[in-house]
Each structure stands twice: as C-alpha cells, then as structure tokens.
PDB file of C-alpha atoms in Angstrom:
ATOM      1  CA  LYS A 206     130.434  66.362  57.723  1.00  0.00           C
ATOM      2  CA  LYS A 207     130.862  62.762  56.597  1.00  0.00           C
ATOM      3  CA  ALA A 208     129.381  60.012  58.777  1.00  0.00           C
ATOM      4  CA  VAL A 209     131.565  57.174  60.109  1.00  0.00           C
ATOM      5  CA  VAL A 210     131.201  53.607  58.871  1.00  0.00           C
ATOM      6  CA  SER A 211     128.006  52.035  60.417  1.00  0.00           C
ATOM      7  CA  THR A 212     126.215  48.823  60.754  1.00  0.00           C
ATOM      8  CA  GLN A 213     122.500  48.256  60.531  1.00  0.00           C
ATOM      9  CA  SER A 214     119.752  46.205  62.071  1.00  0.00           C
ATOM     10  CA  THR A 215     116.179  45.882  60.817  1.00  0.00           C
ATOM     11  CA  GLY A 216     112.957  44.902  62.420  1.00  0.00           C
ATOM     12  CA  PHE A 217     110.182  44.240  59.875  1.00  0.00           C
ATOM     13  CA  GLY A 218     106.847  42.441  59.426  1.00  0.00           C
ATOM     14  CA  ASP A 219     105.355  40.316  62.146  1.00  0.00           C
ATOM     15  CA  PRO A 220     108.045  41.082  63.457  1.00  0.00           C
ATOM     16  CA  HIS A 221     111.263  39.547  62.214  1.00  0.00           C
ATOM     17  CA  PHE A 222     114.676  40.813  63.438  1.00  0.00           C
ATOM     18  CA  LEU A 223     117.950  41.006  61.558  1.00  0.00           C
ATOM     19  CA  THR A 224     120.731  42.019  63.994  1.00  0.00           C
ATOM     20  CA  TYR A 225     123.762  44.231  63.378  1.00  0.00           C
ATOM     21  CA  ASP A 226     125.823  41.067  63.085  1.00  0.00           C
ATOM     22  CA  LYS A 227     123.280  39.512  60.678  1.00  0.00           C
ATOM     23  CA  SER A 228     121.652  36.831  62.826  1.00  0.00           C
ATOM     24  CA  THR A 229     117.913  36.436  62.425  1.00  0.00           C
ATOM     25  CA  TYR A 230     114.985  35.529  64.666  1.00  0.00           C
ATOM     26  CA  ASP A 231     111.290  36.128  65.193  1.00  0.00           C
ATOM     27  CA  TYR A 232     109.703  37.571  68.378  1.00  0.00           C
ATOM     28  CA  ASN A 233     106.026  38.330  68.884  1.00  0.00           C
ATOM     29  CA  GLY A 234     106.294  41.006  71.585  1.00  0.00           C
ATOM     30  CA  ARG A 235     103.446  42.860  73.351  1.00  0.00           C
ATOM     31  CA  CYS A 236     105.470  45.597  75.118  1.00  0.00           C
ATOM     32  CA  ASP A 237     107.911  48.414  74.689  1.00  0.00           C
ATOM     33  CA  ASN A 238     111.374  46.827  74.160  1.00  0.00           C
ATOM     34  CA  VAL A 239     114.969  48.116  73.912  1.00  0.00           C
ATOM     35  CA  LEU A 240     115.760  47.548  70.246  1.00  0.00           C
ATOM     36  CA  ALA A 241     119.221  49.013  70.536  1.00  0.00           C
ATOM     37  CA  MET A 242     121.257  51.157  72.923  1.00  0.00           C
ATOM     38  CA  ASP A 243     124.831  52.303  73.535  1.00  0.00           C
ATOM     39  CA  CYS A 244     125.999  49.710  76.048  1.00  0.00           C
ATOM     40  CA  GLU A 245     129.163  51.511  76.853  1.00  0.00           C
ATOM     41  CA  LYS A 246     128.024  54.952  77.727  1.00  0.00           C
ATOM     42  CA  ALA A 247     124.182  54.607  77.720  1.00  0.00           C
ATOM     43  CA  SER A 248     124.146  57.891  75.828  1.00  0.00           C
ATOM     44  CA  TRP A 249     121.353  56.795  73.395  1.00  0.00           C
ATOM     45  CA  PHE A 250     118.506  54.259  73.268  1.00  0.00           C
ATOM     46  CA  VAL A 251     116.063  53.107  70.654  1.00  0.00           C
ATOM     47  CA  TYR A 252     112.811  51.666  71.984  1.00  0.00           C
ATOM     48  CA  GLY A 253     110.227  49.865  69.882  1.00  0.00           C
ATOM     49  CA  ARG A 254     106.571  49.520  70.869  1.00  0.00           C
ATOM     50  CA  MET A 255     105.148  46.130  69.795  1.00  0.00           C
ATOM     51  CA  ARG A 256     101.462  45.364  70.052  1.00  0.00           C
ATOM     52  CA  ALA A 257      99.096  42.628  68.901  1.00  0.00           C
ATOM     53  CA  CYS A 258      97.996  43.118  65.339  1.00  0.00           C
ATOM     54  CA  GLY A 259      95.921  41.475  62.656  1.00  0.00           C
ATOM     55  CA  GLU A 260      92.233  40.656  62.648  1.00  0.00           C
ATOM     56  CA  ASN A 261      92.586  37.875  65.206  1.00  0.00           C
ATOM     57  CA  LYS A 262      95.262  39.757  67.171  1.00  0.00           C
ATOM     58  CA  GLU A 263      97.446  36.636  67.115  1.00  0.00           C
ATOM     59  CA  GLY A 264     100.431  38.399  65.543  1.00  0.00           C
ATOM     60  CA  SER A 265     102.599  41.259  66.757  1.00  0.00           C
ATOM     61  CA  CYS A 266     103.732  44.417  64.926  1.00  0.00           C
ATOM     62  CA  LEU A 267     106.049  47.272  65.586  1.00  0.00           C
ATOM     63  CA  GLU A 268     103.811  50.284  66.204  1.00  0.00           C
ATOM     64  CA  SER A 269     106.285  53.063  66.910  1.00  0.00           C
ATOM     65  CA  ALA A 270     109.968  53.682  67.480  1.00  0.00           C
ATOM     66  CA  THR A 271     111.414  56.139  69.942  1.00  0.00           C
ATOM     67  CA  LEU A 272     115.006  57.593  69.918  1.00  0.00           C
ATOM     68  CA  ILE A 273     116.316  58.923  73.263  1.00  0.00           C
ATOM     69  CA  VAL A 274     119.554  60.895  73.319  1.00  0.00           C
ATOM     70  CA  THR A 275     120.769  62.308  76.656  1.00  0.00           C
ATOM     71  CA  GLY A 276     117.238  63.086  77.801  1.00  0.00           C
ATOM     72  CA  ASP A 277     115.813  64.285  74.475  1.00  0.00           C
ATOM     73  CA  ILE A 278     112.947  62.038  73.235  1.00  0.00           C
ATOM     74  CA  VAL A 279     111.604  61.759  69.719  1.00  0.00           C
ATOM     75  CA  GLU A 280     108.969  59.130  68.726  1.00  0.00           C
ATOM     76  CA  LEU A 281     108.293  58.009  65.135  1.00  0.00           C
ATOM     77  CA  GLN A 282     104.602  56.868  64.917  1.00  0.00           C
ATOM     78  CA  ARG A 283     102.378  55.262  62.426  1.00  0.00           C
ATOM     79  CA  GLY A 284     101.630  57.361  59.279  1.00  0.00           C
ATOM     80  CA  TRP A 285     105.141  58.934  59.615  1.00  0.00           C
ATOM     81  CA  LEU A 286     103.892  61.240  62.436  1.00  0.00           C
ATOM     82  CA  VAL A 287     106.528  62.453  64.851  1.00  0.00           C
ATOM     83  CA  ASN A 288     105.874  63.139  68.506  1.00  0.00           C
ATOM     84  CA  VAL A 289     108.232  65.525  70.336  1.00  0.00           C
ATOM     85  CA  ASP A 290     107.287  66.077  73.981  1.00  0.00           C
ATOM     86  CA  GLY A 291     103.642  65.793  73.165  1.00  0.00           C
ATOM     87  CA  GLN A 292     103.823  68.082  70.069  1.00  0.00           C
ATOM     88  CA  LYS A 293     103.134  66.789  66.576  1.00  0.00           C
ATOM     89  CA  VAL A 294     105.685  67.255  63.767  1.00  0.00           C
ATOM     90  CA  VAL A 295     104.158  66.353  60.365  1.00  0.00           C
ATOM     91  CA  PRO A 296     106.959  65.431  57.887  1.00  0.00           C
ATOM     92  CA  LYS A 297     104.410  64.258  55.219  1.00  0.00           C
ATOM     93  CA  ASN A 298     103.624  68.039  54.703  1.00  0.00           C
ATOM     94  CA  ARG A 299     107.197  68.804  53.751  1.00  0.00           C
ATOM     95  CA  PRO A 300     108.386  66.001  51.506  1.00  0.00           C
ATOM     96  CA  ASN A 301     112.164  66.013  50.688  1.00  0.00           C
ATOM     97  CA  GLU A 302     112.819  68.815  53.066  1.00  0.00           C
ATOM     98  CA  GLU A 303     115.119  68.600  56.069  1.00  0.00           C
ATOM     99  CA  ILE A 304     113.368  69.310  59.333  1.00  0.00           C
ATOM    100  CA  THR A 305     115.554  70.011  62.327  1.00  0.00           C
ATOM    101  CA  ILE A 306     114.259  69.389  65.875  1.00  0.00           C
ATOM    102  CA  THR A 307     116.422  71.138  68.446  1.00  0.00           C
ATOM    103  CA  GLY A 308     116.263  69.435  71.838  1.00  0.00           C
ATOM    104  CA  ARG A 309     117.919  70.406  75.118  1.00  0.00           C
ATOM    105  CA  SER A 310     121.233  68.768  74.208  1.00  0.00           C
ATOM    106  CA  SER A 311     120.816  67.275  70.692  1.00  0.00           C
ATOM    107  CA  GLU A 312     119.594  68.046  67.257  1.00  0.00           C
ATOM    108  CA  PHE A 313     117.458  65.559  65.342  1.00  0.00           C
ATOM    109  CA  VAL A 314     117.226  65.828  61.619  1.00  0.00           C
ATOM    110  CA  LEU A 315     114.185  64.453  59.768  1.00  0.00           C
ATOM    111  CA  LYS A 316     113.555  63.864  56.046  1.00  0.00           C
ATOM    112  CA  PHE A 317     110.584  62.260  54.442  1.00  0.00           C
ATOM    113  CA  ASP A 318     110.970  61.029  50.837  1.00  0.00           C
ATOM    114  CA  GLY A 319     107.368  60.130  50.215  1.00  0.00           C
ATOM    115  CA  ALA A 320     107.707  56.494  51.404  1.00  0.00           C
ATOM    116  CA  THR A 321     110.345  56.414  54.194  1.00  0.00           C
ATOM    117  CA  LEU A 322     110.991  58.750  57.065  1.00  0.00           C
ATOM    118  CA  MET A 323     114.632  59.151  57.921  1.00  0.00           C
ATOM    119  CA  MET A 324     115.846  60.553  61.242  1.00  0.00           C
ATOM    120  CA  TYR A 325     119.392  60.951  62.472  1.00  0.00           C
ATOM    121  CA  VAL A 326     121.188  62.434  65.406  1.00  0.00           C
ATOM    122  CA  VAL A 327     124.911  63.012  65.903  1.00  0.00           C
ATOM    123  CA  VAL A 328     125.962  61.148  69.093  1.00  0.00           C
ATOM    124  CA  GLY A 329     129.734  61.843  68.844  1.00  0.00           C
ATOM    125  CA  THR A 330     132.644  62.817  66.533  1.00  0.00           C
ATOM    126  CA  THR A 331     135.992  61.242  65.667  1.00  0.00           C
ATOM    127  CA  GLN A 332     138.734  61.738  63.100  1.00  0.00           C
ATOM    128  CA  ASP A 333     139.686  59.734  60.100  1.00  0.00           C
ATOM    129  CA  ALA A 334     143.286  58.836  59.055  1.00  0.00           C
ATOM    130  CA  ASN A 335     143.692  62.179  57.396  1.00  0.00           C
ATOM    131  CA  GLY A 336     142.593  64.150  60.496  1.00  0.00           C
ATOM    132  CA  ASN A 337     139.127  65.079  59.030  1.00  0.00           C
ATOM    133  CA  GLU A 338     136.278  65.200  61.595  1.00  0.00           C
ATOM    134  CA  MET A 339     133.706  62.476  61.169  1.00  0.00           C
ATOM    135  CA  GLU A 340     130.190  62.371  62.679  1.00  0.00           C
ATOM    136  CA  GLU A 341     129.105  59.330  64.615  1.00  0.00           C
ATOM    137  CA  ARG A 342     125.347  59.116  63.814  1.00  0.00           C
ATOM    138  CA  VAL A 343     122.394  57.000  64.898  1.00  0.00           C
ATOM    139  CA  VAL A 344     120.057  56.845  61.924  1.00  0.00           C
ATOM    140  CA  LEU A 345     116.551  55.459  61.730  1.00  0.00           C
ATOM    141  CA  TYR A 346     114.538  54.644  58.596  1.00  0.00           C
ATOM    142  CA  TRP A 347     110.777  54.116  59.293  1.00  0.00           C
ATOM    143  CA  ASP A 348     108.273  52.871  56.777  1.00  0.00           C
ATOM    144  CA  GLY A 349     105.442  54.599  58.676  1.00  0.00           C
ATOM    145  CA  TYR A 350     103.821  51.240  59.377  1.00  0.00           C
ATOM    146  CA  VAL A 351     105.753  48.293  60.883  1.00  0.00           C
ATOM    147  CA  SER A 352     109.323  48.206  59.566  1.00  0.00           C
ATOM    148  CA  LEU A 353     112.365  50.004  61.026  1.00  0.00           C
ATOM    149  CA  THR A 354     116.104  50.008  60.127  1.00  0.00           C
ATOM    150  CA  ILE A 355     118.661  51.348  62.614  1.00  0.00           C
ATOM    151  CA  GLN A 356     122.218  52.375  61.469  1.00  0.00           C
ATOM    152  CA  THR A 357     124.765  52.652  64.292  1.00  0.00           C
ATOM    153  CA  PRO A 358     128.454  53.445  64.255  1.00  0.00           C
ATOM    154  CA  MET A 359     130.322  50.183  63.703  1.00  0.00           C
ATOM    155  CA  SER A 360     132.624  50.888  66.668  1.00  0.00           C
ATOM    156  CA  THR A 361     129.851  51.210  69.226  1.00  0.00           C
ATOM    157  CA  ARG A 362     129.066  48.196  71.317  1.00  0.00           C
ATOM    158  CA  THR A 363     125.385  47.879  71.688  1.00  0.00           C
ATOM    159  CA  CYS A 364     122.752  45.763  73.483  1.00  0.00           C
ATOM    160  CA  GLY A 365     119.169  45.012  73.074  1.00  0.00           C
ATOM    161  CA  MET A 366     117.210  43.161  70.464  1.00  0.00           C
ATOM    162  CA  CYS A 367     119.503  44.231  67.675  1.00  0.00           C
ATOM    163  CA  GLY A 368     122.440  42.385  69.273  1.00  0.00           C
ATOM    164  CA  ASN A 369     125.897  43.669  70.403  1.00  0.00           C
ATOM    165  CA  ASN A 370     127.419  44.913  67.188  1.00  0.00           C
ATOM    166  CA  ASP A 371     130.756  43.080  67.664  1.00  0.00           C
ATOM    167  CA  GLY A 372     130.879  41.326  64.270  1.00  0.00           C
ATOM    168  CA  LYS A 373     129.972  37.906  65.752  1.00  0.00           C
ATOM    169  CA  ALA A 374     126.452  36.622  65.094  1.00  0.00           C
ATOM    170  CA  SER A 375     126.863  33.707  67.509  1.00  0.00           C
ATOM    171  CA  ASN A 376     126.686  35.938  70.691  1.00  0.00           C
ATOM    172  CA  ASP A 377     123.847  38.300  69.729  1.00  0.00           C
ATOM    173  CA  MET A 378     121.254  36.836  72.086  1.00  0.00           C
ATOM    174  CA  ARG A 379     122.614  38.282  75.243  1.00  0.00           C
ATOM    175  CA  THR A 380     119.786  39.043  77.701  1.00  0.00           C
ATOM    176  CA  ARG A 381     119.318  42.155  79.792  1.00  0.00           C
ATOM    177  CA  ARG A 382     121.017  40.440  82.755  1.00  0.00           C
ATOM    178  CA  GLU A 383     123.979  39.528  80.663  1.00  0.00           C
ATOM    179  CA  GLY A 384     123.101  35.861  80.270  1.00  0.00           C
ATOM    180  CA  MET A 385     123.242  34.074  76.939  1.00  0.00           C
ATOM    181  CA  THR A 386     120.278  32.226  75.412  1.00  0.00           C
ATOM    182  CA  THR A 387     119.357  30.521  72.170  1.00  0.00           C
ATOM    183  CA  ASP A 388     115.624  31.095  72.684  1.00  0.00           C
ATOM    184  CA  PRO A 389     114.351  34.248  70.816  1.00  0.00           C
ATOM    185  CA  PHE A 390     111.283  34.406  73.171  1.00  0.00           C
ATOM    186  CA  VAL A 391     113.512  34.466  76.318  1.00  0.00           C
ATOM    187  CA  PHE A 392     115.780  37.012  74.633  1.00  0.00           C
ATOM    188  CA  GLY A 393     112.999  39.339  73.584  1.00  0.00           C
ATOM    189  CA  GLU A 394     111.115  39.183  76.925  1.00  0.00           C
ATOM    190  CA  SER A 395     114.325  40.108  78.741  1.00  0.00           C
ATOM    191  CA  TRP A 396     114.480  43.411  76.909  1.00  0.00           C
ATOM    192  CA  LYS A 397     110.926  44.635  77.800  1.00  0.00           C
ATOM    193  CA  ILE A 398     110.786  48.044  79.483  1.00  0.00           C
ATOM    194  CA  GLY A 399     107.283  48.157  80.937  1.00  0.00           C
ATOM    195  CA  ARG A 400     106.225  45.990  83.873  1.00  0.00           C
ATOM    196  CA  ARG A 401     102.515  46.081  83.125  1.00  0.00           C
ATOM    197  CA  CYS A 402     102.821  44.735  79.566  1.00  0.00           C
ATOM    198  CA  GLU A 403     101.327  41.567  78.267  1.00  0.00           C
ATOM    199  CA  VAL A 404     103.548  38.599  77.957  1.00  0.00           C
ATOM    200  CA  GLY A 405     104.608  38.046  74.368  1.00  0.00           C
ATOM    201  CA  VAL A 406     103.563  35.019  72.363  1.00  0.00           C
ATOM    202  CA  PRO A 407     106.236  32.470  71.288  1.00  0.00           C
ATOM    203  CA  ALA A 408     106.455  32.625  67.431  1.00  0.00           C
ATOM    204  CA  GLU A 409     104.962  29.698  65.574  1.00  0.00           C
ATOM    205  CA  SER A 410     107.169  27.835  63.113  1.00  0.00           C
ATOM    206  CA  VAL A 411     106.655  28.735  59.436  1.00  0.00           C
ATOM    207  CA  GLY A 412     105.466  25.136  58.888  1.00  0.00           C
ATOM    208  CA  ASP A 413     102.701  25.459  61.387  1.00  0.00           C
ATOM    209  CA  VAL A 414     101.642  28.885  60.020  1.00  0.00           C
ATOM    210  CA  CYS A 415     101.654  27.919  56.304  1.00  0.00           C
ATOM    211  CA  GLY A 416     100.784  24.191  56.427  1.00  0.00           C
ATOM    212  CA  GLU A 417     100.206  22.887  52.889  1.00  0.00           C
ATOM    213  CA  ARG A 418     100.630  26.386  51.438  1.00  0.00           C
ATOM    214  CA  TYR A 419     104.336  26.564  52.311  1.00  0.00           C
ATOM    215  CA  SER A 420     105.816  25.475  48.943  1.00  0.00           C
ATOM    216  CA  SER A 421     103.530  27.758  46.821  1.00  0.00           C
ATOM    217  CA  VAL A 422     103.904  30.782  49.086  1.00  0.00           C
ATOM    218  CA  ARG A 423     107.727  30.271  49.272  1.00  0.00           C
ATOM    219  CA  GLN A 424     107.869  30.247  45.414  1.00  0.00           C
ATOM    220  CA  GLU A 425     105.766  33.369  45.356  1.00  0.00           C
ATOM    221  CA  CYS A 426     108.101  35.210  47.646  1.00  0.00           C
ATOM    222  CA  GLU A 427     111.273  34.009  45.938  1.00  0.00           C
ATOM    223  CA  ASP A 428     109.845  35.285  42.655  1.00  0.00           C
ATOM    224  CA  ILE A 429     109.436  38.768  44.168  1.00  0.00           C
ATOM    225  CA  PHE A 430     113.079  38.934  45.428  1.00  0.00           C
ATOM    226  CA  SER A 431     114.517  37.455  42.245  1.00  0.00           C
ATOM    227  CA  SER A 432     112.727  39.919  39.949  1.00  0.00           C
ATOM    228  CA  GLY A 433     113.822  43.148  38.449  1.00  0.00           C
ATOM    229  CA  LYS A 434     115.813  45.632  40.564  1.00  0.00           C
ATOM    230  CA  LEU A 435     115.363  43.642  43.776  1.00  0.00           C
ATOM    231  CA  ALA A 436     117.261  40.789  42.203  1.00  0.00           C
ATOM    232  CA  GLN A 437     120.208  43.116  41.528  1.00  0.00           C
ATOM    233  CA  CYS A 438     120.563  44.175  45.144  1.00  0.00           C
ATOM    234  CA  GLY A 439     123.435  42.450  46.909  1.00  0.00           C
ATOM    235  CA  VAL A 440     121.917  42.385  50.423  1.00  0.00           C
ATOM    236  CA  ASP A 441     121.243  38.856  51.647  1.00  0.00           C
ATOM    237  CA  LYS A 442     117.654  38.059  50.590  1.00  0.00           C
ATOM    238  CA  GLU A 443     117.030  34.895  52.608  1.00  0.00           C
ATOM    239  CA  PRO A 444     115.957  36.631  55.888  1.00  0.00           C
ATOM    240  CA  PHE A 445     113.418  38.692  53.976  1.00  0.00           C
ATOM    241  CA  VAL A 446     112.229  35.774  51.805  1.00  0.00           C
ATOM    242  CA  ALA A 447     111.632  33.793  54.996  1.00  0.00           C
ATOM    243  CA  GLY A 448     109.819  36.769  56.622  1.00  0.00           C
ATOM    244  CA  CYS A 449     107.702  37.190  53.435  1.00  0.00           C
ATOM    245  CA  VAL A 450     106.680  33.481  53.598  1.00  0.00           C
ATOM    246  CA  TYR A 451     105.677  33.703  57.272  1.00  0.00           C
ATOM    247  CA  ASP A 452     103.758  36.955  56.932  1.00  0.00           C
ATOM    248  CA  GLU A 453     102.013  36.030  53.684  1.00  0.00           C
ATOM    249  CA  CYS A 454     100.711  32.836  55.230  1.00  0.00           C
ATOM    250  CA  LYS A 455      99.615  34.611  58.355  1.00  0.00           C
ATOM    251  CA  GLY A 456      98.021  37.492  56.481  1.00  0.00           C
ATOM    252  CA  GLN A 457      98.356  40.044  59.211  1.00  0.00           C
ATOM    253  CA  PHE A 458      98.266  43.436  57.565  1.00  0.00           C
ATOM    254  CA  VAL A 459      95.654  45.785  56.108  1.00  0.00           C
ATOM    255  CA  PRO A 460      94.290  44.868  52.649  1.00  0.00           C
ATOM    256  CA  ASP A 461      95.938  47.763  50.771  1.00  0.00           C
ATOM    257  CA  LEU A 462      99.359  46.828  52.220  1.00  0.00           C
ATOM    258  CA  PRO A 463      99.907  43.153  51.390  1.00  0.00           C
ATOM    259  CA  PRO A 464     102.370  41.278  53.699  1.00  0.00           C
ATOM    260  CA  LYS A 465     104.689  40.286  50.841  1.00  0.00           C
ATOM    261  CA  CYS A 466     104.955  43.885  49.750  1.00  0.00           C
ATOM    262  CA  VAL A 467     105.463  45.243  53.240  1.00  0.00           C
ATOM    263  CA  VAL A 468     108.515  42.875  53.616  1.00  0.00           C
ATOM    264  CA  ALA A 469     109.716  43.725  50.094  1.00  0.00           C
ATOM    265  CA  LYS A 470     109.606  47.474  50.972  1.00  0.00           C
ATOM    266  CA  ALA A 471     111.769  46.722  54.069  1.00  0.00           C
ATOM    267  CA  TYR A 472     114.356  45.007  51.799  1.00  0.00           C
ATOM    268  CA  ALA A 473     114.196  47.821  49.274  1.00  0.00           C
ATOM    269  CA  THR A 474     114.905  50.360  51.956  1.00  0.00           C
ATOM    270  CA  VAL A 475     118.028  48.467  53.122  1.00  0.00           C
ATOM    271  CA  CYS A 476     119.199  48.272  49.518  1.00  0.00           C
ATOM    272  CA  GLU A 477     118.666  51.881  48.556  1.00  0.00           C
ATOM    273  CA  LYS A 478     119.852  53.427  51.819  1.00  0.00           C
ATOM    274  CA  GLY A 479     123.123  51.536  51.636  1.00  0.00           C
ATOM    275  CA  SER A 480     125.292  49.583  54.018  1.00  0.00           C
ATOM    276  CA  TRP A 481     128.916  48.945  54.931  1.00  0.00           C
ATOM    277  CA  GLU A 482     130.757  45.708  55.453  1.00  0.00           C
ATOM    278  CA  ARG A 483     133.252  45.268  58.263  1.00  0.00           C
ATOM    279  CA  GLY A 484     136.833  46.055  57.154  1.00  0.00           C
ATOM    280  CA  ASP A 485     135.544  48.254  54.325  1.00  0.00           C
ATOM    281  CA  ASP A 486     134.718  51.967  54.569  1.00  0.00           C
ATOM    282  CA  LEU A 487     132.827  51.992  51.257  1.00  0.00           C
ATOM    283  CA  LEU A 488     129.124  52.642  51.428  1.00  0.00           C
ATOM    284  CA  VAL A 489     127.347  50.334  48.915  1.00  0.00           C
ATOM    285  CA  PHE A 490     123.836  50.921  47.791  1.00  0.00           C
ATOM    286  CA  TRP A 491     121.557  49.881  44.946  1.00  0.00           C
ATOM    287  CA  ASP A 492     119.097  51.672  42.746  1.00  0.00           C
ATOM    288  CA  VAL A 493     115.780  49.919  43.330  1.00  0.00           C
ATOM    289  CA  GLU A 494     113.451  52.792  42.268  1.00  0.00           C
ATOM    290  CA  GLY A 495     110.335  51.376  40.667  1.00  0.00           C
ATOM    291  CA  TRP A 496     110.687  47.922  42.101  1.00  0.00           C
ATOM    292  CA  GLU A 497     106.991  47.809  42.953  1.00  0.00           C
ATOM    293  CA  GLY A 498     105.809  47.774  39.377  1.00  0.00           C
ATOM    294  CA  GLU A 499     108.099  44.856  38.456  1.00  0.00           C
ATOM    295  CA  VAL A 500     106.591  42.565  41.233  1.00  0.00           C
ATOM    296  CA  GLY A 501     103.023  43.697  41.412  1.00  0.00           C
ATOM    297  CA  CYS A 502     103.133  45.582  44.657  1.00  0.00           C
ATOM    298  CA  PRO A 503     101.468  48.909  45.405  1.00  0.00           C
ATOM    299  CA  THR A 504     103.493  51.931  44.231  1.00  0.00           C
ATOM    300  CA  GLU A 505     104.721  54.585  46.524  1.00  0.00           C
ATOM    301  CA  GLY A 506     101.705  56.685  45.716  1.00  0.00           C
ATOM    302  CA  GLU A 507      99.306  53.794  46.244  1.00  0.00           C
ATOM    303  CA  ARG A 508     100.828  53.013  49.656  1.00  0.00           C
ATOM    304  CA  PHE A 509     100.703  56.672  50.841  1.00  0.00           C
ATOM    305  CA  GLN A 510      97.119  56.948  52.032  1.00  0.00           C
ATOM    306  CA  PRO A 511      96.734  53.434  53.465  1.00  0.00           C
ATOM    307  CA  THR A 512      99.892  53.929  55.472  1.00  0.00           C
ATOM    308  CA  LEU A 513      98.708  57.348  56.581  1.00  0.00           C
ATOM    309  CA  ASP A 514      95.396  55.842  57.673  1.00  0.00           C
ATOM    310  CA  THR A 515      97.175  53.491  60.099  1.00  0.00           C
ATOM    311  CA  GLY A 516      98.044  56.356  62.348  1.00  0.00           C
ATOM    312  CA  CYS A 517      96.427  59.304  64.110  1.00  0.00           C
ATOM    313  CA  PRO A 518      94.699  62.108  62.032  1.00  0.00           C
ATOM    314  CA  GLN A 519      97.154  64.609  60.674  1.00  0.00           C
ATOM    315  CA  PRO A 520      96.631  68.251  59.516  1.00  0.00           C
ATOM    316  CA  THR A 521      97.053  69.262  55.905  1.00  0.00           C
ATOM    317  CA  LEU A 522      99.799  71.724  55.172  1.00  0.00           C
ATOM    318  CA  GLU A 523      97.174  74.475  55.003  1.00  0.00           C
ATOM    319  CA  GLU A 524      95.804  73.631  58.493  1.00  0.00           C
ATOM    320  CA  GLU A 525      99.311  73.532  59.825  1.00  0.00           C
ATOM    321  CA  LEU A 526     100.251  76.894  58.382  1.00  0.00           C
ATOM    322  CA  ARG A 527      96.994  78.525  59.685  1.00  0.00           C
ATOM    323  CA  GLY A 528      97.785  77.199  63.159  1.00  0.00           C
ATOM    324  CA  ASP A 529      94.193  76.067  63.683  1.00  0.00           C
ATOM    325  CA  TYR A 530      95.041  72.417  64.407  1.00  0.00           C
ATOM    326  CA  LYS A 531      95.326  71.057  67.951  1.00  0.00           C
ATOM    327  CA  TRP A 532      98.958  70.048  68.202  1.00  0.00           C
ATOM    328  CA  ARG A 533      98.915  68.626  71.704  1.00  0.00           C
ATOM    329  CA  ILE A 534      98.625  64.841  71.693  1.00  0.00           C
TER     330      ILE A 534
END
C-alpha cells in the first residue's frame, strides 16, 4: 500500500537537530531522550541514546535509536546492528533484502542498502480522496553511526526533541511539562528518560569552537554542499553546512569517518530518501549516488568497515547460518 504524506526530522553529528517544522538547534545530551512520539495517542515512541564522544569526551553523539510501538521494542545500534528483545538481527548480512520482525502487535520492516538502515512500522491506516487505503508509517533511516532521520505522518501531532509537527517552527521547543522555552539545553534536558543520567553539557557557540579557523572551515563546508550532486539537491543546506563547520572544528569522530563527511552523508540521506512539503502530496527526491567522490569523502565501501567497527562484534553470514554464534546480548 502507498504511504501517507509525511514530515521528517533529523539528528546528526555532534548532535544537531532539525525538527519536523524545520527549526534547528544543538544539544549535547548524555542520556536517553524522547526524540519523537505520538502526543495524541502515545501509540509510538522514538528514543535516542546520547553519550559523550570524541577523544576528550567533550562532545555528544547519538549512539542508538529505539522505536517502541504498543509494547514492541526494536533498537538500532552502531554498525547497523538491531536488537529485538535481547536478540541480534544482522541486516548487513542481507543487503537490499527486506527483513520482517514480527512483534506481539506490530511488524517492523528492515532494509539495509549498504550504507543506510531503513526501518518502518505501520501505525495506522486512512483513505485518500479516491477511497484507496493508505498506510500511516513511522520510518527511521540510520547511518549506523551517529545520524538518524525520522519520517512521521504529517497529520500526527508529536512531541519530543523533533518538535510538534504542526507546521510552525516557532513553537517547537515545548518542554515535557508543556512549557515553552527558547533554550535548547533546557528543552533537551526536559525530554530525558532516565533519572540516573549525567547532566548534558550546554553547546558551545561555533565561534568558540572554531576560533580563527571559522572562515576557512566554513568555506570548506560550503564547497562540499555546493559541489556535484549535493549542489543539485533542493533540501535546505544551511543547517547541514552549520553542523559541518561545528563538527569539523571540534573534530569528534573516528579518523576514517571525517566529521564533514558524516554530516554530508546525513544530508545525502535526506535528499535521496525524499520528502514532502505541506500542502503537496508529491514526494520529491534527488539522485545523489556517487556524491562522495565529487567532494573527497570516503565512499560507501570505504565507510563500511569503520562504521561496523563502531558497534558490537557481528557474525558473518556463514556464522549466522551455522547457528554457532551467541545471539543473546
């Protein structure tokens, strides 16, 4: 069945957040936070686990994402590993194949394309103007490392760090207790789940992070997003350019996954997976295949093993088929 028109929110890099309604902010969390949830029926939740990262542990990175639907829980971990009730599912062993996880009340569909792990679940149905049944889906796109895009039915009012999905960017920072704030740190801390977590760290300004390097790094990042296929993508580049500058100056990530390229990958995912605009039911997407070679970033194949190494050990396909791997985690 066809999916209904959706909006999307993205968390990427150190991390930077772009809400459903396209407001942007930075938040260096140290806890499990509600990224998005159905605020009308509480029928589904997306939690994000943020932890200190980088050599000096001064930054913060998304470590995993968990989708909960009416009691069924599926966690996407580093290296594209999937945790289902303590059992490992290994999508990297079955590239471009659909994997269905049947829960007690929901079915989760996974597909790994070699660079991005997609998971969706149907959370409801509706009908279009012609009486055709349409699926209301929550869709997650996970880069296996630090970046996540969440697509949500445009008609669903949400809450959490992705905002409320009402088409107005000005009221996105509604705290867990329904108060409004303009402080990203207060907003993020209000959506923490665990009580024993560390307190987050207020994000530094890009000027403090970059110092005298700001202009040169800004130019470097602008060059990436204005080159080749990334230049042709119509998704707003500025939030990603700003994130690229911040992360490149801070230098948080592993050597084989340069910060500017991690952010560019998040942008490429948004471009190629497509998006809708309010008032228009047309899904628009851009062909950005091969963007890496145009801007000097690691290719899909070059990113594969370094991304895999950021997570827990995984079985080969042969080990999986033989059944001689310990699946409990």
